[in-house]
């Protein structure tokens, strides 16, 4: 393995992946992320190994890092479309050991649980409707 590598993703990594995750893996390979990052022991060494990135970063943190970059990582916000970014971070979110849950933001879970079961919008804050304020 060298500091720069374009090794393909390990076979079996996408065995039971959703179409969005497969699309994210395609973005990962097309944008040559493996030049800097390794998965499954092969790939570049310039950036961190991504085998368990989802245990270290939430999906929002991964999205922010992809868009803005930082440290050795360049920003890809202008090089990737919003759908490519979403697909990529959905792929990255699958990179965690089988017995370990991905990192999560507790406030995001609270927000999701506040949404109605039918998928509609959450109730508006009372200040959004001044007539509703006593």
Tab-separated table of N, CA, C and O in Angstrom:
chain	number	residue	atom	x	y	z
A	1	UNK	N	0.850	-1.172	0.000
A	1	UNK	CA	0.000	0.000	0.000
A	1	UNK	C	0.898	1.238	0.000
A	1	UNK	O	1.859	1.311	0.726
A	2	UNK	N	0.569	2.199	-0.818
A	2	UNK	CA	1.358	3.417	-0.883
A	2	UNK	C	0.544	4.581	-0.347
A	2	UNK	O	-0.640	4.467	-0.058
A	3	UNK	N	1.188	5.729	-0.239
A	3	UNK	CA	0.491	6.912	0.257
A	3	UNK	C	-0.620	7.326	-0.692
A	3	UNK	O	-1.592	7.952	-0.286
A	4	UNK	N	-0.507	7.004	-1.970
A	4	UNK	CA	-1.541	7.327	-2.963
A	4	UNK	C	-1.995	6.032	-3.599
A	4	UNK	O	-1.197	5.271	-4.113
A	5	UNK	N	-3.279	5.768	-3.572
A	5	UNK	CA	-3.780	4.516	-4.092
A	5	UNK	C	-5.160	4.710	-4.691
A	5	UNK	O	-5.940	5.524	-4.215
A	6	UNK	N	-5.449	3.961	-5.727
A	6	UNK	CA	-6.800	3.970	-6.276
A	6	UNK	C	-7.361	2.553	-6.277
A	6	UNK	O	-8.092	2.161	-7.169
A	7	UNK	N	-7.005	1.777	-5.256
A	7	UNK	CA	-7.495	0.413	-5.133
A	7	UNK	C	-9.024	0.405	-5.147
A	7	UNK	O	-9.659	1.310	-4.607
A	8	UNK	N	-9.629	-0.617	-5.735
A	8	UNK	CA	-11.092	-0.711	-5.709
A	8	UNK	C	-11.588	-1.030	-4.297
A	8	UNK	O	-10.829	-1.499	-3.454
A	9	UNK	N	-12.866	-0.785	-4.061
A	9	UNK	CA	-13.462	-1.116	-2.765
A	9	UNK	C	-13.412	-2.615	-2.550
A	9	UNK	O	-13.497	-3.393	-3.512
A	10	UNK	N	-13.295	-3.059	-1.296
A	10	UNK	CA	-13.247	-4.498	-1.015
A	10	UNK	C	-14.517	-5.197	-1.495
A	10	UNK	O	-15.621	-4.672	-1.320
A	11	UNK	N	-14.383	-6.366	-2.104
A	11	UNK	CA	-15.571	-7.112	-2.531
A	11	UNK	C	-16.424	-7.455	-1.302
A	11	UNK	O	-15.907	-7.697	-0.232
A	12	UNK	N	-17.699	-7.452	-1.467
A	12	UNK	CA	-18.594	-7.774	-0.366
A	12	UNK	C	-19.018	-6.573	0.459
A	12	UNK	O	-19.974	-6.668	1.221
A	13	UNK	N	-18.331	-5.455	0.314
A	13	UNK	CA	-18.665	-4.260	1.091
A	13	UNK	C	-20.067	-3.765	0.755
A	13	UNK	O	-20.774	-3.245	1.605
A	14	UNK	N	-20.478	-3.967	-0.483
A	14	UNK	CA	-21.770	-3.472	-0.939
A	14	UNK	C	-22.786	-4.586	-1.148
A	14	UNK	O	-23.812	-4.380	-1.798
A	15	UNK	N	-22.499	-5.757	-0.600
A	15	UNK	CA	-23.331	-6.936	-0.830
A	15	UNK	C	-24.814	-6.678	-0.564
A	15	UNK	O	-25.663	-7.033	-1.361
A	16	UNK	N	-25.156	-6.071	0.549
A	16	UNK	CA	-26.563	-5.836	0.882
A	16	UNK	C	-26.887	-4.343	0.926
A	16	UNK	O	-27.805	-3.922	1.623
A	17	UNK	N	-26.142	-3.555	0.171
A	17	UNK	CA	-26.311	-2.096	0.190
A	17	UNK	C	-27.542	-1.644	-0.582
A	17	UNK	O	-27.948	-2.275	-1.559
A	18	UNK	N	-28.104	-0.525	-0.131
A	18	UNK	CA	-29.232	0.092	-0.836
A	18	UNK	C	-28.718	0.770	-2.107
A	18	UNK	O	-27.507	1.018	-2.234
A	19	UNK	N	-29.605	1.112	-3.019
A	19	UNK	CA	-29.164	1.831	-4.219
A	19	UNK	C	-28.457	3.155	-3.898
A	19	UNK	O	-27.473	3.508	-4.549
A	20	UNK	N	-28.928	3.878	-2.871
A	20	UNK	CA	-28.286	5.142	-2.507
A	20	UNK	C	-26.864	4.908	-2.002
A	20	UNK	O	-25.938	5.649	-2.352
A	21	UNK	N	-26.680	3.874	-1.204
A	21	UNK	CA	-25.338	3.542	-0.694
A	21	UNK	C	-24.436	3.113	-1.852
A	21	UNK	O	-23.269	3.515	-1.923
A	22	UNK	N	-24.956	2.334	-2.783
A	22	UNK	CA	-24.168	1.938	-3.958
A	22	UNK	C	-23.772	3.161	-4.780
A	22	UNK	O	-22.653	3.244	-5.286
A	23	UNK	N	-24.704	4.112	-4.920
A	23	UNK	CA	-24.392	5.351	-5.635
A	23	UNK	C	-23.283	6.111	-4.908
A	23	UNK	O	-22.374	6.646	-5.533
A	24	UNK	N	-23.346	6.139	-3.579
A	24	UNK	CA	-22.303	6.798	-2.792
A	24	UNK	C	-20.950	6.133	-2.960
A	24	UNK	O	-19.920	6.801	-3.045
A	25	UNK	N	-20.940	4.804	-3.038
A	25	UNK	CA	-19.692	4.078	-3.275
A	25	UNK	C	-19.139	4.422	-4.652
A	25	UNK	O	-17.922	4.560	-4.828
A	26	UNK	N	-20.032	4.587	-5.631
A	26	UNK	CA	-19.593	4.969	-6.977
A	26	UNK	C	-18.985	6.370	-6.964
A	26	UNK	O	-17.967	6.621	-7.623
A	27	UNK	N	-19.574	7.280	-6.201
A	27	UNK	CA	-19.009	8.634	-6.062
A	27	UNK	C	-17.639	8.532	-5.393
A	27	UNK	O	-16.675	9.167	-5.831
A	28	UNK	N	-17.546	7.721	-4.342
A	28	UNK	CA	-16.286	7.520	-3.614
A	28	UNK	C	-15.184	7.079	-4.572
A	28	UNK	O	-14.066	7.591	-4.523
A	29	UNK	N	-15.507	6.141	-5.457
A	29	UNK	CA	-14.505	5.659	-6.413
A	29	UNK	C	-14.258	6.659	-7.541
A	29	UNK	O	-13.118	6.901	-7.918
A	30	UNK	N	-15.314	7.269	-8.063
A	30	UNK	CA	-15.167	8.198	-9.186
A	30	UNK	C	-14.347	9.426	-8.796
A	30	UNK	O	-13.572	9.943	-9.607
A	31	UNK	N	-14.515	9.885	-7.571
A	31	UNK	CA	-13.778	11.069	-7.104
A	31	UNK	C	-12.434	10.689	-6.498
A	31	UNK	O	-11.729	11.526	-5.956
A	32	UNK	N	-12.096	9.414	-6.592
A	32	UNK	CA	-10.797	8.880	-6.181
A	32	UNK	C	-10.465	9.136	-4.708
A	32	UNK	O	-9.341	9.431	-4.341
A	33	UNK	N	-11.477	8.981	-3.869
A	33	UNK	CA	-11.277	9.150	-2.431
A	33	UNK	C	-10.253	8.151	-1.891
A	33	UNK	O	-9.557	8.427	-0.913
A	34	UNK	N	-10.160	6.981	-2.574
A	34	UNK	CA	-9.200	5.957	-2.144
A	34	UNK	C	-7.756	6.385	-2.375
A	34	UNK	O	-6.837	5.738	-1.876
A	35	UNK	N	-7.539	7.445	-3.124
A	35	UNK	CA	-6.175	7.947	-3.259
A	35	UNK	C	-5.615	8.367	-1.905
A	35	UNK	O	-4.417	8.263	-1.667
A	36	UNK	N	-6.484	8.856	-1.038
A	36	UNK	CA	-6.047	9.341	0.278
A	36	UNK	C	-6.529	8.474	1.436
A	36	UNK	O	-5.903	8.456	2.490
A	37	UNK	N	-7.663	7.806	1.280
A	37	UNK	CA	-8.277	7.057	2.384
A	37	UNK	C	-8.262	5.560	2.109
A	37	UNK	O	-8.484	5.136	0.980
A	38	UNK	N	-8.060	4.791	3.160
A	38	UNK	CA	-8.107	3.333	3.015
A	38	UNK	C	-9.403	2.790	3.608
A	38	UNK	O	-9.996	3.391	4.505
A	39	UNK	N	-9.820	1.659	3.056
A	39	UNK	CA	-10.935	0.868	3.579
A	39	UNK	C	-10.506	-0.585	3.451
A	39	UNK	O	-10.024	-1.002	2.406
A	40	UNK	N	-10.678	-1.332	4.523
A	40	UNK	CA	-10.324	-2.749	4.479
A	40	UNK	C	-8.839	-2.990	4.315
A	40	UNK	O	-8.438	-4.000	3.751
A	41	UNK	N	-8.027	-2.067	4.782
A	41	UNK	CA	-6.582	-2.252	4.734
A	41	UNK	C	-5.917	-1.876	3.430
A	41	UNK	O	-4.708	-2.003	3.300
A	42	UNK	N	-6.693	-1.420	2.439
A	42	UNK	CA	-6.041	-0.981	1.211
A	42	UNK	C	-6.581	0.384	0.815
A	42	UNK	O	-7.720	0.733	1.103
A	43	UNK	N	-5.726	1.133	0.169
A	43	UNK	CA	-6.052	2.496	-0.219
A	43	UNK	C	-4.932	3.411	0.226
A	43	UNK	O	-3.872	2.959	0.666
A	44	UNK	N	-5.165	4.684	0.126
A	44	UNK	CA	-4.140	5.668	0.465
A	44	UNK	C	-3.933	5.823	1.956
A	44	UNK	O	-4.742	5.389	2.769
A	45	UNK	N	-2.831	6.464	2.279
A	45	UNK	CA	-2.476	6.693	3.678
A	45	UNK	C	-2.399	8.173	4.029
A	45	UNK	O	-2.095	8.524	5.150
A	46	UNK	N	-2.681	9.030	3.079
A	46	UNK	CA	-2.596	10.474	3.340
A	46	UNK	C	-3.683	10.931	4.315
A	46	UNK	O	-3.452	11.759	5.181
A	47	UNK	N	-4.896	10.386	4.166
A	47	UNK	CA	-6.003	10.694	5.066
A	47	UNK	C	-6.265	9.527	5.991
A	47	UNK	O	-5.675	8.457	5.835
A	48	UNK	N	-7.175	9.698	6.933
A	48	UNK	CA	-7.456	8.607	7.874
A	48	UNK	C	-8.151	7.426	7.198
A	48	UNK	O	-8.847	7.591	6.193
A	49	UNK	N	-7.946	6.250	7.773
A	49	UNK	CA	-8.679	5.060	7.337
A	49	UNK	C	-10.157	5.291	7.639
A	49	UNK	O	-10.505	5.885	8.653
A	50	UNK	N	-11.018	4.821	6.751
A	50	UNK	CA	-12.447	5.071	6.902
A	50	UNK	C	-13.244	3.846	7.333
A	50	UNK	O	-14.463	3.878	7.338
A	51	UNK	N	-12.561	2.779	7.735
A	51	UNK	CA	-13.250	1.541	8.114
A	51	UNK	C	-14.317	1.759	9.177
A	51	UNK	O	-15.338	1.086	9.165
A	52	UNK	N	-14.093	2.658	10.095
A	52	UNK	CA	-15.048	2.898	11.186
A	52	UNK	C	-15.398	4.380	11.296
A	52	UNK	O	-15.723	4.860	12.375
A	53	UNK	N	-15.354	5.096	10.184
A	53	UNK	CA	-15.625	6.537	10.228
A	53	UNK	C	-16.994	6.828	10.815
A	53	UNK	O	-17.184	7.829	11.512
A	54	UNK	N	-17.968	5.965	10.587
A	54	UNK	CA	-19.326	6.216	11.081
A	54	UNK	C	-19.431	6.085	12.598
A	54	UNK	O	-20.428	6.503	13.171
A	55	UNK	N	-18.424	5.520	13.254
A	55	UNK	CA	-18.440	5.470	14.719
A	55	UNK	C	-17.820	6.724	15.312
A	55	UNK	O	-18.022	7.017	16.481
A	56	UNK	N	-17.061	7.461	14.498
A	56	UNK	CA	-16.383	8.672	14.968
A	56	UNK	C	-17.134	9.947	14.628
A	56	UNK	O	-16.961	10.963	15.294
A	57	UNK	N	-17.913	9.904	13.545
A	57	UNK	CA	-18.579	11.115	13.067
A	57	UNK	C	-20.043	10.812	12.746
A	57	UNK	O	-20.351	9.753	12.216
A	58	UNK	N	-20.909	11.775	13.048
A	58	UNK	CA	-22.308	11.637	12.662
A	58	UNK	C	-22.424	11.918	11.167
A	58	UNK	O	-21.500	12.458	10.546
A	59	UNK	N	-23.565	11.597	10.593
A	59	UNK	CA	-23.762	11.857	9.170
A	59	UNK	C	-23.658	13.359	8.871
A	59	UNK	O	-23.125	13.754	7.844
A	60	UNK	N	-24.130	14.194	9.792
A	60	UNK	CA	-24.017	15.643	9.591
A	60	UNK	C	-22.562	16.102	9.638
A	60	UNK	O	-22.146	16.965	8.872
A	61	UNK	N	-21.769	15.528	10.539
A	61	UNK	CA	-20.350	15.873	10.614
A	61	UNK	C	-19.612	15.416	9.356
A	61	UNK	O	-18.742	16.129	8.851
A	62	UNK	N	-19.973	14.236	8.849
A	62	UNK	CA	-19.346	13.751	7.614
A	62	UNK	C	-19.712	14.664	6.446
A	62	UNK	O	-18.855	15.016	5.632
A	63	UNK	N	-20.971	15.051	6.368
A	63	UNK	CA	-21.424	15.950	5.297
A	63	UNK	C	-20.636	17.262	5.357
A	63	UNK	O	-20.144	17.755	4.348
A	64	UNK	N	-20.499	17.831	6.560
A	64	UNK	CA	-19.772	19.083	6.743
A	64	UNK	C	-18.315	18.932	6.300
A	64	UNK	O	-17.770	19.789	5.608
A	65	UNK	N	-17.693	17.824	6.679
A	65	UNK	CA	-16.287	17.587	6.332
A	65	UNK	C	-16.110	17.447	4.826
A	65	UNK	O	-15.162	17.991	4.253
A	66	UNK	N	-17.021	16.728	4.166
A	66	UNK	CA	-16.932	16.565	2.711
A	66	UNK	C	-17.079	17.926	2.025
A	66	UNK	O	-16.322	18.257	1.110
A	67	UNK	N	-18.021	18.723	2.473
A	67	UNK	CA	-18.306	20.007	1.828
A	67	UNK	C	-17.218	21.035	2.095
A	67	UNK	O	-16.766	21.722	1.179
A	68	UNK	N	-16.766	21.143	3.345
A	68	UNK	CA	-15.830	22.217	3.710
A	68	UNK	C	-14.377	21.788	3.790
A	68	UNK	O	-13.490	22.635	3.789
A	69	UNK	N	-14.127	20.485	3.885
A	69	UNK	CA	-12.750	20.012	4.016
A	69	UNK	C	-12.179	20.371	5.377
A	69	UNK	O	-12.901	20.653	6.321
A	70	UNK	N	-10.872	20.388	5.465
A	70	UNK	CA	-10.179	20.723	6.710
A	70	UNK	C	-8.978	19.838	6.893
A	70	UNK	O	-8.963	18.695	6.455
A	71	UNK	N	-7.944	20.373	7.517
A	71	UNK	CA	-6.700	19.620	7.654
A	71	UNK	C	-6.125	19.348	6.272
A	71	UNK	O	-6.024	20.243	5.442
A	72	UNK	N	-5.794	18.101	5.979
A	72	UNK	CA	-5.286	17.716	4.659
A	72	UNK	C	-6.385	17.543	3.622
A	72	UNK	O	-6.099	17.420	2.436
A	73	UNK	N	-7.644	17.491	4.068
A	73	UNK	CA	-8.738	17.183	3.139
A	73	UNK	C	-9.231	18.436	2.420
A	73	UNK	O	-9.598	19.412	3.054
A	74	UNK	N	-9.256	18.385	1.095
A	74	UNK	CA	-9.802	19.523	0.354
A	74	UNK	C	-11.325	19.571	0.469
A	74	UNK	O	-11.973	18.565	0.762
A	75	UNK	N	-11.888	20.739	0.268
A	75	UNK	CA	-13.344	20.910	0.266
A	75	UNK	C	-13.900	20.418	-1.069
A	75	UNK	O	-13.353	20.726	-2.124
A	76	UNK	N	-14.981	19.650	-1.006
A	76	UNK	CA	-15.609	19.129	-2.219
A	76	UNK	C	-16.987	19.737	-2.457
A	76	UNK	O	-17.714	19.291	-3.336
A	77	UNK	N	-17.353	20.768	-1.690
A	77	UNK	CA	-18.663	21.380	-1.827
A	77	UNK	C	-18.941	21.930	-3.214
A	77	UNK	O	-20.088	21.942	-3.657
A	78	UNK	N	-17.906	22.359	-3.928
A	78	UNK	CA	-18.098	22.893	-5.277
A	78	UNK	C	-17.839	21.844	-6.356
A	78	UNK	O	-18.082	22.102	-7.525
A	79	UNK	N	-17.329	20.686	-5.959
A	79	UNK	CA	-17.004	19.630	-6.922
A	79	UNK	C	-18.030	18.506	-6.953
A	79	UNK	O	-17.973	17.654	-7.834
A	80	UNK	N	-18.915	18.482	-5.972
A	80	UNK	CA	-19.943	17.452	-5.897
A	80	UNK	C	-21.312	18.117	-5.876
A	80	UNK	O	-21.493	19.147	-5.220
A	81	UNK	N	-22.268	17.511	-6.545
A	81	UNK	CA	-23.641	18.017	-6.500
A	81	UNK	C	-24.263	17.617	-5.157
A	81	UNK	O	-23.786	16.676	-4.508
A	82	UNK	N	-25.320	18.293	-4.728
A	82	UNK	CA	-25.980	17.883	-3.488
A	82	UNK	C	-26.393	16.404	-3.480
A	82	UNK	O	-26.174	15.723	-2.468
A	83	UNK	N	-26.948	15.855	-4.575
A	83	UNK	CA	-27.266	14.416	-4.544
A	83	UNK	C	-26.016	13.534	-4.400
A	83	UNK	O	-26.061	12.488	-3.746
A	84	UNK	N	-24.902	13.937	-5.008
A	84	UNK	CA	-23.662	13.162	-4.853
A	84	UNK	C	-23.184	13.209	-3.408
A	84	UNK	O	-22.723	12.193	-2.868
A	85	UNK	N	-23.285	14.373	-2.768
A	85	UNK	CA	-22.865	14.500	-1.371
A	85	UNK	C	-23.724	13.603	-0.489
A	85	UNK	O	-23.209	12.880	0.369
A	86	UNK	N	-25.042	13.630	-0.699
A	86	UNK	CA	-25.938	12.799	0.110
A	86	UNK	C	-25.645	11.320	-0.094
A	86	UNK	O	-25.627	10.547	0.868
A	87	UNK	N	-25.433	10.912	-1.327
A	87	UNK	CA	-25.107	9.510	-1.594
A	87	UNK	C	-23.790	9.132	-0.920
A	87	UNK	O	-23.686	8.077	-0.285
A	88	UNK	N	-22.782	9.993	-1.038
A	88	UNK	CA	-21.477	9.715	-0.448
A	88	UNK	C	-21.572	9.569	1.060
A	88	UNK	O	-21.049	8.608	1.628
A	89	UNK	N	-22.243	10.483	1.741
A	89	UNK	CA	-22.312	10.376	3.201
A	89	UNK	C	-23.175	9.189	3.631
A	89	UNK	O	-22.927	8.606	4.685
A	90	UNK	N	-24.146	8.802	2.821
A	90	UNK	CA	-24.911	7.597	3.140
A	90	UNK	C	-24.031	6.362	3.021
A	90	UNK	O	-24.152	5.422	3.806
A	91	UNK	N	-23.124	6.344	2.042
A	91	UNK	CA	-22.149	5.263	1.942
A	91	UNK	C	-21.218	5.285	3.154
A	91	UNK	O	-21.001	4.254	3.800
A	92	UNK	N	-20.690	6.454	3.490
A	92	UNK	CA	-19.767	6.554	4.626
A	92	UNK	C	-20.427	6.124	5.933
A	92	UNK	O	-19.776	5.554	6.804
A	93	UNK	N	-21.721	6.373	6.058
A	93	UNK	CA	-22.431	6.001	7.280
A	93	UNK	C	-22.489	4.483	7.469
A	93	UNK	O	-22.695	4.003	8.574
A	94	UNK	N	-22.268	3.722	6.412
A	94	UNK	CA	-22.268	2.255	6.535
A	94	UNK	C	-20.927	1.725	7.009
A	94	UNK	O	-20.809	0.528	7.292
A	95	UNK	N	-19.927	2.580	7.087
A	95	UNK	CA	-18.577	2.129	7.428
A	95	UNK	C	-18.377	2.116	8.939
A	95	UNK	O	-17.888	3.070	9.545
A	96	UNK	N	-18.798	1.023	9.531
A	96	UNK	CA	-18.625	0.783	10.964
A	96	UNK	C	-18.638	-0.722	11.190
A	96	UNK	O	-19.216	-1.459	10.392
A	97	UNK	N	-17.986	-1.188	12.257
A	97	UNK	CA	-18.017	-2.625	12.541
A	97	UNK	C	-19.461	-3.104	12.714
A	97	UNK	O	-20.326	-2.362	13.178
A	98	UNK	N	-19.710	-4.344	12.360
A	98	UNK	CA	-21.062	-4.914	12.386
A	98	UNK	C	-21.708	-4.836	13.761
A	98	UNK	O	-22.910	-4.668	13.874
A	99	UNK	N	-20.929	-4.930	14.810
A	99	UNK	CA	-21.492	-4.944	16.161
A	99	UNK	C	-21.492	-3.571	16.829
A	99	UNK	O	-21.746	-3.467	18.020
A	100	UNK	N	-21.203	-2.526	16.066
A	100	UNK	CA	-21.134	-1.170	16.622
A	100	UNK	C	-22.093	-0.269	15.853
A	100	UNK	O	-22.081	-0.254	14.622
A	101	UNK	N	-22.917	0.468	16.582
A	101	UNK	CA	-23.852	1.389	15.953
A	101	UNK	C	-23.124	2.637	15.458
A	101	UNK	O	-22.139	3.069	16.054
A	102	UNK	N	-23.606	3.257	14.383
A	102	UNK	CA	-23.006	4.515	13.925
A	102	UNK	C	-23.201	5.612	14.964
A	102	UNK	O	-24.125	5.555	15.783
A	103	UNK	N	-22.343	6.603	14.922
A	103	UNK	CA	-22.485	7.772	15.791
A	103	UNK	C	-23.789	8.473	15.447
A	103	UNK	O	-24.254	8.410	14.312
A	104	UNK	N	-24.375	9.116	16.422
A	104	UNK	CA	-25.608	9.863	16.151
A	104	UNK	C	-25.645	11.118	16.991
A	104	UNK	O	-24.980	11.224	18.009
A	105	UNK	N	-26.418	12.063	16.542
A	105	UNK	CA	-26.614	13.320	17.235
A	105	UNK	C	-27.939	13.210	17.983
A	105	UNK	O	-28.992	13.135	17.341
A	106	UNK	N	-27.933	13.188	19.311
A	106	UNK	CA	-29.182	13.024	20.056
A	106	UNK	C	-30.231	14.090	19.707
A	106	UNK	O	-31.415	13.792	19.672
A	107	UNK	N	-29.806	15.303	19.407
A	107	UNK	CA	-30.786	16.340	19.079
A	107	UNK	C	-31.493	16.028	17.761
A	107	UNK	O	-32.644	16.380	17.564
A	108	UNK	N	-30.796	15.351	16.847
A	108	UNK	CA	-31.417	14.965	15.573
A	108	UNK	C	-32.494	13.914	15.823
A	108	UNK	O	-33.543	13.939	15.209
A	109	UNK	N	-32.245	13.000	16.732
A	109	UNK	CA	-33.242	11.974	17.051
A	109	UNK	C	-34.468	12.606	17.686
A	109	UNK	O	-35.585	12.217	17.424
A	110	UNK	N	-34.253	13.614	18.553
A	110	UNK	CA	-35.382	14.306	19.174
A	110	UNK	C	-36.210	15.010	18.103
A	110	UNK	O	-37.435	14.975	18.132
A	111	UNK	N	-35.552	15.626	17.144
A	111	UNK	CA	-36.254	16.316	16.069
A	111	UNK	C	-37.060	15.315	15.248
A	111	UNK	O	-38.209	15.557	14.931
A	112	UNK	N	-36.451	14.177	14.915
A	112	UNK	CA	-37.146	13.172	14.117
A	112	UNK	C	-38.346	12.604	14.871
A	112	UNK	O	-39.384	12.349	14.287
A	113	UNK	N	-38.234	12.428	16.176
A	113	UNK	CA	-39.352	11.884	16.935
A	113	UNK	C	-40.474	12.906	17.084
A	113	UNK	O	-41.612	12.540	17.353
A	114	UNK	N	-40.185	14.194	16.879
A	114	UNK	CA	-41.210	15.231	16.961
A	114	UNK	C	-42.044	15.305	15.689
A	114	UNK	O	-43.116	15.893	15.694
A	115	UNK	N	-41.559	14.702	14.597
A	115	UNK	CA	-42.308	14.724	13.350
A	115	UNK	C	-43.499	13.771	13.432
A	115	UNK	O	-43.386	12.686	14.004
A	116	UNK	N	-44.642	14.160	12.866
A	116	UNK	CA	-45.796	13.254	12.861
A	116	UNK	C	-45.486	11.962	12.110
A	116	UNK	O	-44.676	11.952	11.184
A	117	UNK	N	-46.138	10.885	12.498
A	117	UNK	CA	-45.905	9.576	11.886
A	117	UNK	C	-46.231	9.568	10.403
A	117	UNK	O	-45.671	8.791	9.648
A	118	UNK	N	-47.129	10.459	9.958
A	118	UNK	CA	-47.498	10.485	8.539
A	118	UNK	C	-46.468	11.206	7.682
A	118	UNK	O	-46.647	11.356	6.484
A	119	UNK	N	-45.360	11.670	8.294
A	119	UNK	CA	-44.296	12.327	7.535
A	119	UNK	C	-44.551	13.788	7.279
A	119	UNK	O	-43.763	14.459	6.631
A	120	UNK	N	-45.634	14.332	7.819
A	120	UNK	CA	-45.932	15.750	7.643
A	120	UNK	C	-44.982	16.614	8.436
A	120	UNK	O	-44.102	16.134	9.147
A	121	UNK	N	-45.167	17.895	8.332
A	121	UNK	CA	-44.308	18.846	9.039
A	121	UNK	C	-44.611	18.806	10.529
A	121	UNK	O	-45.725	18.512	10.953
A	122	UNK	N	-43.607	19.125	11.319
A	122	UNK	CA	-43.788	19.217	12.759
A	122	UNK	C	-44.700	20.404	13.056
A	122	UNK	O	-44.778	21.343	12.271
A	123	UNK	N	-45.388	20.363	14.175
A	123	UNK	CA	-46.243	21.486	14.528
A	123	UNK	C	-45.431	22.781	14.580
A	123	UNK	O	-44.294	22.787	15.020
A	124	UNK	N	-46.024	23.854	14.090
A	124	UNK	CA	-45.335	25.138	14.074
A	124	UNK	C	-45.192	25.669	15.494
A	124	UNK	O	-46.009	25.396	16.372
A	125	UNK	N	-44.156	26.423	15.729
A	125	UNK	CA	-43.941	27.084	16.999
A	125	UNK	C	-45.077	28.086	17.180
A	125	UNK	O	-45.494	28.719	16.219
A	126	UNK	N	-45.580	28.275	18.382
A	126	UNK	CA	-46.695	29.197	18.587
A	126	UNK	C	-46.427	30.601	18.041
A	126	UNK	O	-47.350	31.255	17.574
A	127	UNK	N	-45.184	31.038	18.047
A	127	UNK	CA	-44.901	32.382	17.537
A	127	UNK	C	-45.116	32.496	16.030
A	127	UNK	O	-45.201	33.588	15.491
A	128	UNK	N	-45.220	31.354	15.341
A	128	UNK	CA	-45.455	31.370	13.898
A	128	UNK	C	-46.891	31.776	13.588
A	128	UNK	O	-47.191	32.180	12.486
A	129	UNK	N	-47.762	31.653	14.578
A	129	UNK	CA	-49.157	32.044	14.405
A	129	UNK	C	-49.525	32.951	15.585
A	129	UNK	O	-49.969	32.484	16.618
A	130	UNK	N	-49.360	34.274	15.434
A	130	UNK	CA	-49.608	35.189	16.547
A	130	UNK	C	-50.998	35.083	17.139
A	130	UNK	O	-51.214	35.325	18.308
A	131	UNK	N	-51.989	34.677	16.346
A	131	UNK	CA	-53.354	34.548	16.861
A	131	UNK	C	-53.457	33.419	17.879
A	131	UNK	O	-54.371	33.406	18.695
A	132	UNK	N	-52.523	32.463	17.834
A	132	UNK	CA	-52.561	31.332	18.759
A	132	UNK	C	-51.943	31.653	20.108
A	132	UNK	O	-52.101	30.895	21.049
A	133	UNK	N	-51.266	32.783	20.227
A	133	UNK	CA	-50.629	33.158	21.482
A	133	UNK	C	-51.651	33.873	22.354
A	133	UNK	O	-52.243	34.859	21.937
A	134	UNK	N	-51.908	33.362	23.590
A	134	UNK	CA	-52.905	33.988	24.462
A	134	UNK	C	-52.493	35.363	24.944
A	134	UNK	O	-51.416	35.757	25.012
